[in-house]
Each structure stands twice: as structure tokens, then as C-alpha cells.
């Protein structure tokens, strides 16, 4: 790990300004992703701004009947909250499906959303990676790609977003609240928060330099049956080959988002009109523009079968 300097911020705006005004600075909260990458010298910040004292660790009701989740609420606390378990069950199920209990105890809501979209080549500095070193190339294209994206990729990157929580938040239409270095704030729909790789795969999200996530807001509960299925190579502590987050109503209508298939949580709202027609029809629309490799073509069929299982569970 390379040397760095360190400070603890006192307010969100102060933290945002500290990162914006110092080249090479990054925020530090739980650190479960950042510190691992620093140890490998993939991330090499010269200055860390610790945000753990900012009192952003509460879950509160909103005036619209939803929930406002502070950026520093841990994954464990969020998944265990009675209001989340009762009204947003897909979120609890997705969080519990991710990582280990020890990591969930430390990982924060904002940090989970901000984890790097990555693939095995991202970790291997012996291979080119446009996310790690822009312009160097993508070893995954033409390389081993079984785990990687089947849709939404580009000729610069085919990595997949690894998280579970954000897939559930995508199906719930969450909103990400931020503060900028000048103290102004904005609200970013979760659909617009994570980016596709395009020509800039090193940019995982739509945040500006120094912009700090302060909270995530969930709208009022959707009702219905909440299901999260995650298919992976081993039973625990593994990223999804395919995951499905769904909220299905009694009349068979519903919402669905997929993980493990693209550079960000993948949801095509127009395809949800076909939920009553079954998984095959929905998946054919969701993945209409898919560009799988020979190694990961199976993911489309796996997505269909996983969604079929989700629909069957919701109807039982």
C-alpha cells in the first residue's frame, strides 16, 4: 500500500470540498472495497477524507411515506430494520445475499452503491484494463468472460456491477441524495446513478468530483410479494452470475431488475408489461440487445429460469 495523508471531516460539505480541492483524494467510510484495492495498489489515493463522523447513520420516515436511509447506515442495520423488512423485503433479501456477516457489519449504504464495477482482469495488473488504466485495452474481451456482461457493454469494457443491494434499490426506484463541494445538493434517480461503460469505463457512476452521497430515499411501499434470487458458483461469498430482484402483485403484474448481467443493475421498465405472459417473454424483451460472448451466452437462459423461479415463488 502506498503512503497517504488523512483527515476526518466535520460536515458533508466540508468533506466534499476536501476531496474536490485536493488531487488524489478519496472518501473513506467502511472501506471494505477501497482498502482492498489500496492493498493491491489498484487504487492509490494520496489523501483520505474520513466521513464516519458525519452522523449520516439514521433511517427515518419521509413525509411521502417512504424511508430516508443515511449514507453511513451499515448493511447489517439496514437489512435488519423492521420497516425495511416489512415494507421493502426485496432490499433485506438482497443485502443478506451479499458478502459475509463481517463485511455487512462494516459496509455502508453509500459505499455499497459506490463499489467498483470490476472483473478478474481489473485485479490483475499484468493484463490491460481500461477501468484501471484508461486506454490500455480490455483483456476480458477475447479472454475469459464467463462471469461478465451480456448486455450494456462496450468495446472498452465488459465488466459487471458486482453488488446486490443496488439491484433491489433499482426495482424500488430509489433516489440518491448528494452534496457538492459548494454545499448545493441534488437528487439522482437510481436509474441514472450507475453508468454504462461507453468510452469511459473508468467512470462507474454519475457523481461529479468531490460530490458526496448523503442518503438514499425509498418511495412509499409498493406492496406485493418481494423476492430476490441470486445464482452463483458457490453458496456464499460470491458475486452473482445472475440475480433477480422482483416485486410482484397479486394480479401478476410487477417489476423486475437483474444483476450480474451488465455494467450496472439492469431494468427495462417497458418489458414489465409482459410479466403476466411469463419469464420467457420478459427476458426476451429485457435482453433484446444482448451481445453475449461464447463463454457467457448461458446467462440469458439462466436469467429466464431464475425469473421463472421468482414468479413461481411469488404465486405460491
Short mmCIF file of C-alpha atoms in Angstrom, two decimals:
data_model
loop_
_atom_site.label_atom_id
_atom_site.label_comp_id
_atom_site.label_asym_id
_atom_site.label_seq_id
_atom_site.Cartn_x
_atom_site.Cartn_y
_atom_site.Cartn_z
CA UNK A 1 0.00 0.00 0.00
CA UNK A 2 1.32 3.43 -0.92
CA UNK A 3 1.52 6.17 1.72
CA UNK A 4 -1.29 8.71 2.10
CA UNK A 5 -2.42 11.55 4.35
CA UNK A 6 -5.63 11.52 6.33
CA UNK A 7 -8.28 13.83 7.82
CA UNK A 8 -11.69 13.49 9.47
CA UNK A 9 -14.43 15.70 8.04
CA UNK A 10 -16.90 17.53 10.30
CA UNK A 11 -19.71 18.26 7.82
CA UNK A 12 -20.80 16.77 4.48
CA UNK A 13 -19.98 19.98 2.60
CA UNK A 14 -16.55 20.12 4.27
CA UNK A 15 -15.87 16.53 3.20
CA UNK A 16 -16.96 17.24 -0.37
CA UNK A 17 -14.75 20.33 -0.59
CA UNK A 18 -11.76 18.48 0.88
CA UNK A 19 -11.91 15.81 -1.84
CA UNK A 20 -12.68 18.27 -4.64
CA UNK A 21 -9.81 20.59 -3.75
CA UNK A 22 -7.08 18.00 -3.31
CA UNK A 23 -5.90 15.90 -6.29
CA UNK A 24 -5.80 12.22 -5.49
CA UNK A 25 -8.17 12.49 -2.52
CA UNK A 26 -10.95 9.97 -1.85
CA UNK A 27 -13.69 9.49 0.74
CA UNK A 28 -13.31 6.76 3.36
CA UNK A 29 -16.28 5.23 5.18
CA UNK A 30 -16.38 1.48 5.86
CA UNK A 31 -13.52 0.95 3.41
CA UNK A 32 -14.45 -2.64 2.56
CA UNK A 33 -13.81 -2.11 -1.16
CA UNK A 34 -11.38 0.81 -1.17
CA UNK A 35 -8.89 -0.62 1.33
CA UNK A 36 -8.71 -3.95 -0.50
CA UNK A 37 -7.90 -2.12 -3.73
CA UNK A 38 -5.34 0.07 -1.95
CA UNK A 39 -3.53 -3.02 -0.66
CA UNK A 40 -3.23 -4.24 -4.26
CA UNK A 41 -2.15 -0.73 -5.37
CA UNK A 42 -5.02 -0.65 -7.85
CA UNK A 43 -6.42 2.36 -6.01
CA UNK A 44 -3.66 4.75 -4.91
CA UNK A 45 -5.24 7.77 -3.20
CA UNK A 46 -2.79 10.30 -1.81
CA UNK A 47 -5.28 11.61 0.77
CA UNK A 48 -8.25 10.04 2.57
CA UNK A 49 -11.17 12.07 3.93
CA UNK A 50 -12.89 10.05 6.67
CA UNK A 51 -16.66 10.67 6.70
CA UNK A 52 -17.60 8.35 9.57
CA UNK A 53 -18.28 11.25 11.99
CA UNK A 54 -20.92 12.94 9.81
CA UNK A 55 -23.95 11.46 11.63
CA UNK A 56 -25.44 10.05 8.44
CA UNK A 57 -26.37 6.77 10.10
CA UNK A 58 -30.13 7.06 10.66
CA UNK A 59 -33.17 5.57 8.91
CA UNK A 60 -36.15 7.91 9.00
CA UNK A 61 -39.66 8.10 7.59
CA UNK A 62 -40.22 10.67 4.85
CA UNK A 63 -43.22 12.93 4.50
CA UNK A 64 -44.25 10.97 1.41
CA UNK A 65 -44.45 7.70 3.34
CA UNK A 66 -41.11 6.28 2.27
CA UNK A 67 -37.76 5.89 4.03
CA UNK A 68 -34.64 8.04 4.04
CA UNK A 69 -31.54 5.91 4.64
CA UNK A 70 -28.41 7.73 5.76
CA UNK A 71 -25.28 7.11 3.72
CA UNK A 72 -23.46 5.61 6.72
CA UNK A 73 -26.16 3.13 7.74
CA UNK A 74 -24.44 -0.23 7.71
CA UNK A 75 -25.70 -3.06 5.54
CA UNK A 76 -26.46 -5.09 8.66
CA UNK A 77 -28.54 -2.31 10.24
CA UNK A 78 -30.41 -1.65 7.00
CA UNK A 79 -31.29 -5.29 6.37
CA UNK A 80 -32.44 -5.77 9.99
CA UNK A 81 -34.58 -2.65 10.25
CA UNK A 82 -38.20 -3.66 10.91
CA UNK A 83 -39.57 -1.08 8.46
CA UNK A 84 -37.31 -2.37 5.69
CA UNK A 85 -38.12 -5.99 6.42
CA UNK A 86 -41.87 -5.30 6.41
CA UNK A 87 -42.25 -2.87 3.50
CA UNK A 88 -39.12 -3.36 1.38
CA UNK A 89 -38.40 -7.06 1.79
CA UNK A 90 -36.56 -7.33 -1.53
CA UNK A 91 -33.91 -4.98 -0.12
CA UNK A 92 -33.35 -7.04 3.02
CA UNK A 93 -33.11 -10.21 0.95
CA UNK A 94 -30.63 -8.68 -1.48
CA UNK A 95 -28.35 -7.35 1.27
CA UNK A 96 -28.28 -10.67 3.12
CA UNK A 97 -27.39 -12.43 -0.14
CA UNK A 98 -24.27 -10.28 -0.49
CA UNK A 99 -20.84 -10.66 1.12
CA UNK A 100 -20.39 -12.04 4.64
CA UNK A 101 -21.79 -11.01 8.01
CA UNK A 102 -18.48 -9.39 8.94
CA UNK A 103 -18.45 -7.25 5.80
CA UNK A 104 -22.11 -6.30 6.18
CA UNK A 105 -21.34 -5.09 9.71
CA UNK A 106 -18.85 -2.58 8.30
CA UNK A 107 -20.04 -1.79 4.79
CA UNK A 108 -22.18 1.33 4.42
CA UNK A 109 -25.16 2.13 2.22
CA UNK A 110 -23.26 4.70 0.15
CA UNK A 111 -20.13 2.58 -0.02
CA UNK A 112 -22.11 -0.38 -1.30
CA UNK A 113 -23.54 1.74 -4.11
CA UNK A 114 -20.08 3.11 -4.92
CA UNK A 115 -18.15 -0.17 -5.10
CA UNK A 116 -16.18 -0.51 -8.30
CA UNK A 117 -17.67 -2.34 -11.24
CA UNK A 118 -14.95 -4.86 -12.00
CA UNK A 119 -13.84 -8.21 -13.37
CA UNK A 120 -10.88 -10.54 -12.64
CA UNK A 121 -8.68 -8.68 -15.11
CA UNK A 122 -9.22 -5.45 -13.15
CA UNK A 123 -7.31 -7.04 -10.27
CA UNK A 124 -4.50 -8.44 -12.42
CA UNK A 125 -2.02 -5.68 -13.21
CA UNK A 126 -0.26 -7.99 -15.68
CA UNK A 127 -3.21 -7.52 -18.05
CA UNK A 128 -4.59 -4.36 -19.68
CA UNK A 129 -7.77 -2.91 -18.19
CA UNK A 130 -9.47 0.27 -19.32
CA UNK A 131 -11.09 0.69 -15.91
CA UNK A 132 -7.77 0.53 -14.09
CA UNK A 133 -5.65 2.26 -16.74
CA UNK A 134 -7.83 4.10 -19.29
CA UNK A 135 -6.72 3.49 -22.85
CA UNK A 136 -4.71 0.37 -22.08
CA UNK A 137 -7.27 -2.05 -23.54
CA UNK A 138 -9.62 -4.72 -22.20
CA UNK A 139 -8.15 -8.18 -21.61
CA UNK A 140 -11.61 -9.59 -20.91
CA UNK A 141 -12.67 -9.00 -24.50
CA UNK A 142 -11.34 -12.09 -26.20
CA UNK A 143 -10.30 -13.50 -22.82
CA UNK A 144 -12.14 -15.44 -20.12
CA UNK A 145 -15.60 -13.88 -19.87
CA UNK A 146 -17.92 -16.43 -18.25
CA UNK A 147 -18.84 -14.10 -15.37
CA UNK A 148 -19.07 -10.92 -17.41
CA UNK A 149 -21.66 -8.71 -19.11
CA UNK A 150 -24.07 -9.91 -21.75
CA UNK A 151 -25.75 -6.53 -22.28
CA UNK A 152 -24.93 -2.85 -21.93
CA UNK A 153 -21.21 -3.43 -22.55
CA UNK A 154 -18.93 -1.63 -24.98
CA UNK A 155 -15.75 -2.33 -26.91
CA UNK A 156 -13.90 -0.75 -23.96
CA UNK A 157 -15.27 -2.89 -21.09
CA UNK A 158 -17.48 -5.91 -20.40
CA UNK A 159 -17.27 -5.93 -16.59
CA UNK A 160 -20.36 -6.43 -14.44
CA UNK A 161 -21.57 -4.47 -11.45
CA UNK A 162 -21.00 -6.87 -8.52
CA UNK A 163 -23.45 -5.62 -5.89
CA UNK A 164 -26.80 -6.96 -4.71
CA UNK A 165 -28.26 -4.05 -2.75
CA UNK A 166 -28.36 -1.71 -5.75
CA UNK A 167 -30.32 -4.26 -7.81
CA UNK A 168 -33.09 -4.17 -5.20
CA UNK A 169 -32.92 -0.39 -4.99
CA UNK A 170 -33.29 -0.22 -8.76
CA UNK A 171 -36.51 -2.22 -8.66
CA UNK A 172 -37.75 0.04 -5.83
CA UNK A 173 -36.97 3.27 -7.74
CA UNK A 174 -34.71 4.67 -5.03
CA UNK A 175 -33.22 8.17 -5.21
CA UNK A 176 -29.62 9.00 -4.25
CA UNK A 177 -29.13 12.29 -2.38
CA UNK A 178 -25.80 14.11 -2.58
CA UNK A 179 -24.00 17.28 -1.52
CA UNK A 180 -21.50 19.10 -3.74
CA UNK A 181 -18.34 20.95 -2.67
CA UNK A 182 -20.17 24.30 -2.81
CA UNK A 183 -22.83 22.99 -0.40
CA UNK A 184 -25.55 22.57 -3.03
CA UNK A 185 -27.49 19.32 -3.15
CA UNK A 186 -29.13 17.16 -5.77
CA UNK A 187 -31.25 14.03 -6.02
CA UNK A 188 -30.24 11.39 -8.59
CA UNK A 189 -32.70 8.64 -9.62
CA UNK A 190 -31.04 5.26 -9.08
CA UNK A 191 -31.62 4.51 -12.78
CA UNK A 192 -29.23 7.37 -13.62
CA UNK A 193 -26.71 6.84 -10.82
CA UNK A 194 -24.64 3.98 -12.27
CA UNK A 195 -23.18 4.39 -15.77
CA UNK A 196 -22.68 2.08 -18.71
CA UNK A 197 -19.03 1.84 -19.79
CA UNK A 198 -19.20 3.55 -23.18
CA UNK A 199 -15.85 5.19 -23.93
CA UNK A 200 -15.16 5.96 -20.24
CA UNK A 201 -15.34 2.66 -18.35
CA UNK A 202 -13.25 4.14 -15.53
CA UNK A 203 -16.34 6.16 -14.51
CA UNK A 204 -18.71 3.89 -12.59
CA UNK A 205 -21.31 6.50 -11.64
CA UNK A 206 -22.64 9.97 -12.44
CA UNK A 207 -21.12 11.78 -9.45
CA UNK A 208 -19.02 14.88 -10.02
CA UNK A 209 -15.58 15.29 -8.49
CA UNK A 210 -15.98 15.67 -4.72
CA UNK A 211 -19.72 15.02 -4.72
CA UNK A 212 -20.67 13.08 -1.58
CA UNK A 213 -23.61 10.69 -1.19
CA UNK A 214 -25.55 11.65 1.95
CA UNK A 215 -28.63 9.42 1.79
CA UNK A 216 -30.77 7.09 -0.28
CA UNK A 217 -34.53 7.66 -0.31
CA UNK A 218 -37.09 4.94 -0.96
CA UNK A 219 -40.59 5.90 -2.16
CA UNK A 220 -43.68 4.70 -0.32
CA UNK A 221 -44.02 0.89 -0.18
CA UNK A 222 -45.15 -0.95 -3.30
CA UNK A 223 -46.91 -3.82 -1.56
CA UNK A 224 -46.93 -7.16 -3.35
CA UNK A 225 -44.52 -10.06 -2.88
CA UNK A 226 -40.83 -9.23 -2.70
CA UNK A 227 -38.33 -11.82 -3.96
CA UNK A 228 -34.58 -11.83 -4.54
CA UNK A 229 -32.89 -14.83 -6.14
CA UNK A 230 -29.13 -14.96 -6.63
CA UNK A 231 -27.43 -17.65 -8.71
CA UNK A 232 -23.68 -18.04 -8.14
CA UNK A 233 -20.91 -20.56 -8.46
CA UNK A 234 -20.76 -21.29 -4.74
CA UNK A 235 -23.32 -20.96 -1.97
CA UNK A 236 -21.86 -17.90 -0.25
CA UNK A 237 -19.37 -15.06 -0.59
CA UNK A 238 -19.55 -14.92 -4.37
CA UNK A 239 -20.79 -12.44 -6.92
CA UNK A 240 -23.89 -13.30 -8.91
CA UNK A 241 -23.80 -14.96 -12.29
CA UNK A 242 -27.39 -13.74 -12.47
CA UNK A 243 -29.59 -12.21 -9.80
CA UNK A 244 -33.24 -11.20 -9.98
CA UNK A 245 -34.98 -8.64 -7.76
CA UNK A 246 -38.73 -8.54 -8.19
CA UNK A 247 -41.88 -7.09 -6.66
CA UNK A 248 -44.92 -8.95 -7.94
CA UNK A 249 -48.53 -8.02 -7.27
CA UNK A 250 -51.47 -10.40 -6.80
CA UNK A 251 -52.74 -9.74 -10.32
CA UNK A 252 -49.44 -10.95 -11.80
CA UNK A 253 -48.08 -7.54 -12.70
CA UNK A 254 -44.79 -6.41 -11.24
CA UNK A 255 -41.30 -5.02 -11.51
CA UNK A 256 -38.03 -6.82 -12.11
CA UNK A 257 -34.33 -5.90 -12.18
CA UNK A 258 -31.35 -8.11 -12.98
CA UNK A 259 -27.85 -8.21 -11.51
CA UNK A 260 -24.70 -9.90 -12.77
CA UNK A 261 -25.50 -9.20 -16.41
CA UNK A 262 -24.39 -5.62 -17.10
CA UNK A 263 -22.14 -2.77 -16.01
CA UNK A 264 -24.97 -1.59 -13.72
CA UNK A 265 -28.21 -3.02 -12.29
CA UNK A 266 -30.31 -3.82 -15.35
CA UNK A 267 -34.00 -2.97 -15.60
CA UNK A 268 -36.12 -2.34 -18.70
CA UNK A 269 -39.44 -0.96 -17.49
CA UNK A 270 -41.15 -1.47 -20.84
CA UNK A 271 -40.59 -5.23 -20.56
CA UNK A 272 -42.51 -5.40 -17.28
CA UNK A 273 -45.81 -5.08 -19.12
CA UNK A 274 -45.25 -8.72 -20.13
CA UNK A 275 -44.96 -10.11 -16.60
CA UNK A 276 -48.27 -11.95 -16.89
CA UNK A 277 -47.04 -13.62 -20.07
CA UNK A 278 -44.21 -15.29 -18.21
CA UNK A 279 -40.46 -15.22 -17.81
CA UNK A 280 -39.58 -16.09 -21.40
CA UNK A 281 -41.39 -13.09 -22.84
CA UNK A 282 -40.00 -10.70 -20.23
CA UNK A 283 -36.42 -11.90 -20.69
CA UNK A 284 -36.66 -11.78 -24.48
CA UNK A 285 -37.51 -8.08 -24.17
CA UNK A 286 -35.06 -7.26 -21.40
CA UNK A 287 -32.16 -8.85 -23.31
CA UNK A 288 -33.24 -7.91 -26.83
CA UNK A 289 -29.97 -6.04 -27.40
CA UNK A 290 -27.70 -8.57 -25.69
CA UNK A 291 -24.20 -9.19 -27.04
CA UNK A 292 -23.00 -12.24 -25.10
CA UNK A 293 -19.71 -13.98 -25.62
CA UNK A 294 -19.41 -17.68 -26.29
CA UNK A 295 -18.46 -18.12 -22.61
CA UNK A 296 -21.44 -16.35 -21.07
CA UNK A 297 -24.28 -16.89 -23.52
CA UNK A 298 -25.82 -19.23 -20.93
CA UNK A 299 -26.63 -16.23 -18.74
CA UNK A 300 -29.67 -15.30 -20.82
CA UNK A 301 -31.26 -18.70 -20.33
CA UNK A 302 -30.20 -18.61 -16.68
CA UNK A 303 -31.94 -15.24 -16.30
CA UNK A 304 -35.12 -16.71 -17.76
CA UNK A 305 -35.07 -19.71 -15.45
CA UNK A 306 -34.27 -17.58 -12.41
CA UNK A 307 -37.12 -15.19 -13.18
CA UNK A 308 -39.44 -18.17 -13.69
CA UNK A 309 -38.50 -19.36 -10.22
CA UNK A 310 -39.14 -15.91 -8.78
CA UNK A 311 -42.59 -15.74 -10.40
CA UNK A 312 -43.44 -19.25 -9.16
CA UNK A 313 -42.39 -18.33 -5.61
CA UNK A 314 -44.47 -15.14 -5.70
CA UNK A 315 -47.56 -17.10 -6.80
CA UNK A 316 -47.19 -19.86 -4.23
#
